[in-house]
């Protein structure tokens, strides 16, 4: 028997001085294989064309549809309503700047974070298209690939109590990014350069081990492993670098 779903959705348009934050309620009949993204699309088409939310890929790849679903950050496009109760509350991700309703600006935060951690391979090597790049061993390439799967959805930041208290905290996504370059043998940054980035309260010392980041990551990135890895690197810094 298909259920009638009740959606309580946060509404606010910061661009409109007359807008006041409030919740709106919409009722929708459940259909087979309905995702939250499909439900929101139908609400917008059939009931309220002004409803704002973001999406692009609809396949859990672009990270743009993250929101708080019944109290937990997640992706609207890969959340099936059959896994949720009949009453569903949707809020925008906290921490990020609100664009309107369920839409937030994660891009500005991620761009600034990538600039802070200098998210590129630092090397003196001059690119020569005629010369093949030295082959990386498979285990290292797989480890890097695993960490490169971050889709910048912002769920780990929205779920992190430290990030909520400390706006300049790099968060699990930022520390994951640094771990990714730390294990990359092409990156020639020195121990001191890495420690200046992570050895402070904005970096690994700010993390209080709350663990919510890994719990909510829709790509199941091994974020706790990276936080432990960075802590060990700091602790073992007297030993030869990049062991
Ligand atoms: Fe999203 Fe996971 Fe990347 Fe955090 S680490 S931004 S939760 S994909
Ligand atoms: Fe935050 Fe994850 Fe650390 S939730 S405090 S980054 S363990
Ligand atoms: Fe791209 Fe959901 S629409 S991850």
XYZ file of C-alpha atoms and ligand atoms in Angstrom:
262
model
C 0.000 0.000 0.000
C 1.720 3.253 -1.105
C 2.147 5.731 1.729
C 1.324 9.388 1.796
C 4.554 11.154 2.702
C 4.613 14.381 4.673
C 7.581 16.651 3.945
C 8.471 19.412 6.391
C 10.842 21.649 4.459
C 12.844 24.648 5.642
C 12.012 27.795 3.692
C 13.934 31.052 3.678
C 15.181 33.367 0.974
C 18.032 35.506 2.352
C 17.827 37.706 -0.769
C 14.266 38.760 0.099
C 13.973 41.176 3.054
C 10.346 40.098 3.550
C 11.282 36.415 3.870
C 11.183 34.860 7.337
C 12.679 31.416 8.129
C 9.888 28.879 8.585
C 8.892 25.299 7.731
C 6.415 24.431 4.949
C 4.556 21.135 4.798
C 3.842 19.218 1.583
C 2.069 15.870 1.177
C 2.995 13.555 -1.679
C 2.048 10.007 -2.648
C 4.997 7.577 -2.540
C 5.914 5.865 -5.809
C 8.206 2.920 -6.597
C 11.939 3.637 -6.296
C 11.226 7.226 -5.305
C 14.307 9.099 -4.152
C 14.254 12.325 -2.182
C 15.435 14.083 -5.302
C 12.426 12.763 -7.265
C 10.089 13.772 -4.429
C 11.518 17.299 -4.296
C 11.255 17.620 -8.075
C 7.592 16.614 -7.926
C 6.871 19.038 -5.091
C 8.449 21.807 -7.123
C 6.573 20.866 -10.313
C 3.189 20.149 -8.756
C 2.955 22.261 -5.613
C 5.503 25.058 -5.250
C 7.735 26.189 -8.153
C 9.651 28.535 -5.819
C 11.217 25.679 -3.811
C 15.018 25.901 -4.026
C 17.332 22.885 -3.883
C 20.434 21.870 -5.826
C 21.141 18.873 -8.007
C 23.181 18.099 -11.077
C 24.194 14.465 -11.638
C 21.317 12.689 -9.805
C 23.730 9.797 -9.278
C 25.714 10.583 -6.109
C 28.634 11.986 -8.066
C 28.472 15.801 -8.056
C 27.808 16.318 -4.329
C 25.425 19.229 -4.888
C 22.221 17.753 -3.413
C 23.456 17.331 0.184
C 20.987 18.381 2.878
C 19.979 17.389 6.404
C 17.502 14.512 6.131
C 15.649 13.786 9.360
C 18.577 15.200 11.317
C 21.391 13.564 9.361
C 23.418 15.037 6.463
C 23.062 13.015 3.265
C 22.502 13.168 -0.476
C 18.920 13.644 -1.701
C 19.558 11.797 -4.955
C 20.733 8.549 -3.400
C 18.314 8.489 -0.465
C 15.273 6.300 -1.141
C 12.104 7.425 0.618
C 11.245 3.772 1.361
C 14.130 3.865 3.862
C 12.592 6.838 5.681
C 9.498 7.201 7.879
C 6.367 8.746 6.364
C 7.224 12.107 7.928
C 10.413 13.601 6.500
C 12.076 16.808 7.677
C 14.539 18.507 5.339
C 16.906 21.297 6.330
C 19.808 22.920 4.483
C 23.317 21.898 5.510
C 24.459 24.056 8.426
C 27.915 25.731 8.370
C 27.726 26.752 4.686
C 26.219 29.984 3.388
C 22.514 29.623 2.686
C 21.482 30.389 -0.889
C 17.787 29.701 -0.256
C 15.566 26.951 1.207
C 17.648 23.727 0.880
C 20.363 25.220 -1.323
C 23.740 26.150 0.198
C 27.033 27.415 -1.222
C 29.600 24.688 -0.527
C 31.784 25.762 -3.471
C 33.230 28.875 -1.832
C 34.306 26.949 1.279
C 35.886 24.120 -0.757
C 37.730 26.551 -3.049
C 39.171 28.437 -0.063
C 40.097 25.161 1.656
C 41.906 23.899 -1.480
C 43.835 27.175 -1.652
C 44.782 26.880 2.039
C 46.097 23.328 1.704
C 47.593 24.114 -1.723
C 45.747 21.229 -3.265
C 48.072 20.423 -6.110
C 51.207 18.324 -6.590
C 54.216 20.438 -5.631
C 57.084 19.389 -7.841
C 60.106 20.874 -9.560
C 59.710 18.395 -12.377
C 59.247 20.148 -15.707
C 56.475 18.587 -17.752
C 57.841 16.969 -20.884
C 55.195 15.296 -23.072
C 57.894 13.171 -24.705
C 58.943 11.683 -21.393
C 56.811 9.146 -19.563
C 56.003 9.869 -15.951
C 57.659 7.495 -13.529
C 55.259 4.686 -12.708
C 53.720 4.724 -9.249
C 53.297 1.421 -7.435
C 49.743 0.074 -7.521
C 49.129 0.190 -3.760
C 50.011 3.878 -3.569
C 47.946 4.681 -6.669
C 44.958 2.859 -5.148
C 45.320 4.699 -1.837
C 45.386 8.045 -3.646
C 42.439 7.049 -5.824
C 40.451 6.107 -2.729
C 40.938 9.574 -1.203
C 40.316 11.354 -4.514
C 36.751 9.957 -4.488
C 35.573 12.892 -2.312
C 32.680 14.589 -4.107
C 32.833 17.803 -2.030
C 29.290 17.372 -0.762
C 30.069 18.998 2.614
C 28.261 16.352 4.704
C 31.353 15.657 6.835
C 31.762 19.360 7.601
C 28.077 19.882 8.390
C 28.147 16.910 10.793
C 31.323 17.956 12.620
C 30.929 19.733 15.968
C 34.422 21.220 15.722
C 33.700 22.770 12.323
C 30.518 24.272 13.733
C 32.503 25.929 16.555
C 35.648 26.801 14.617
C 35.014 28.279 11.188
C 38.682 27.988 10.150
C 38.903 24.232 10.923
C 40.018 22.301 7.834
C 37.543 19.555 8.651
C 37.689 15.932 7.592
C 37.489 16.869 3.889
C 40.472 19.248 4.187
C 42.573 16.846 6.249
C 41.689 14.043 3.845
C 42.964 16.256 1.022
C 46.271 16.798 2.798
C 46.646 13.081 3.504
C 46.113 12.478 -0.197
C 49.125 14.638 -1.132
C 51.203 13.394 1.769
C 51.139 9.851 0.387
C 51.725 11.038 -3.180
C 55.418 10.389 -3.958
C 55.363 13.144 -6.608
C 54.633 15.827 -4.029
C 57.919 17.324 -2.853
C 56.668 19.395 0.056
C 58.846 19.116 3.140
C 57.898 17.828 6.576
C 57.955 21.386 7.890
C 55.574 22.609 5.177
C 53.025 19.892 5.995
C 53.331 20.448 9.728
C 52.692 24.159 9.311
C 49.415 23.258 7.618
C 48.168 20.548 9.981
C 50.023 20.974 13.311
C 47.588 23.470 14.835
C 43.985 23.875 15.999
C 42.807 24.557 12.452
C 44.276 21.206 11.464
C 44.716 17.861 13.151
C 44.898 19.223 16.744
C 41.441 20.771 16.299
C 39.827 17.398 15.576
C 38.200 16.096 18.760
C 37.566 12.623 17.355
C 33.806 13.067 17.205
C 33.645 10.536 14.324
C 30.484 11.936 12.713
C 32.430 12.791 9.546
C 32.977 9.172 8.565
C 29.473 8.137 9.688
C 27.791 10.499 7.223
C 30.228 10.426 4.277
C 28.105 9.167 1.351
C 31.203 7.888 -0.468
C 32.329 5.913 2.603
C 35.769 7.500 2.550
C 38.070 6.136 5.278
C 38.250 9.530 7.011
C 39.157 8.179 10.445
C 42.114 6.311 8.959
C 43.385 9.582 7.464
C 42.996 11.486 10.737
C 44.920 8.721 12.530
C 47.512 8.670 9.757
C 48.126 12.420 10.068
C 48.363 12.195 13.871
C 50.884 9.381 13.600
C 52.902 11.399 11.096
C 53.007 14.297 13.526
C 53.996 12.023 16.424
C 56.647 10.185 14.433
C 58.034 13.295 12.831
C 61.484 12.572 14.198
C 61.649 9.534 11.934
C 62.498 9.752 8.224
C 59.711 11.438 6.267
C 57.259 9.564 4.013
C 57.967 6.125 5.401
Fe 31.413 14.536 1.236
Fe 32.844 12.469 2.175
Fe 34.029 14.377 0.707
Fe 33.215 14.908 3.184
S 34.844 13.456 2.600
S 32.943 16.215 1.416
S 31.349 13.686 3.325
S 32.451 12.936 0.026
Fe 35.002 16.409 13.267
Fe 35.439 14.017 12.286
Fe 37.223 15.128 13.911
S 33.493 14.796 13.022
S 36.025 16.406 15.247
S 36.670 15.849 11.884
S 36.605 13.005 13.859
Fe 24.742 14.938 -7.769
Fe 23.046 14.222 -5.824
S 22.611 15.346 -7.636
S 25.201 13.955 -5.877
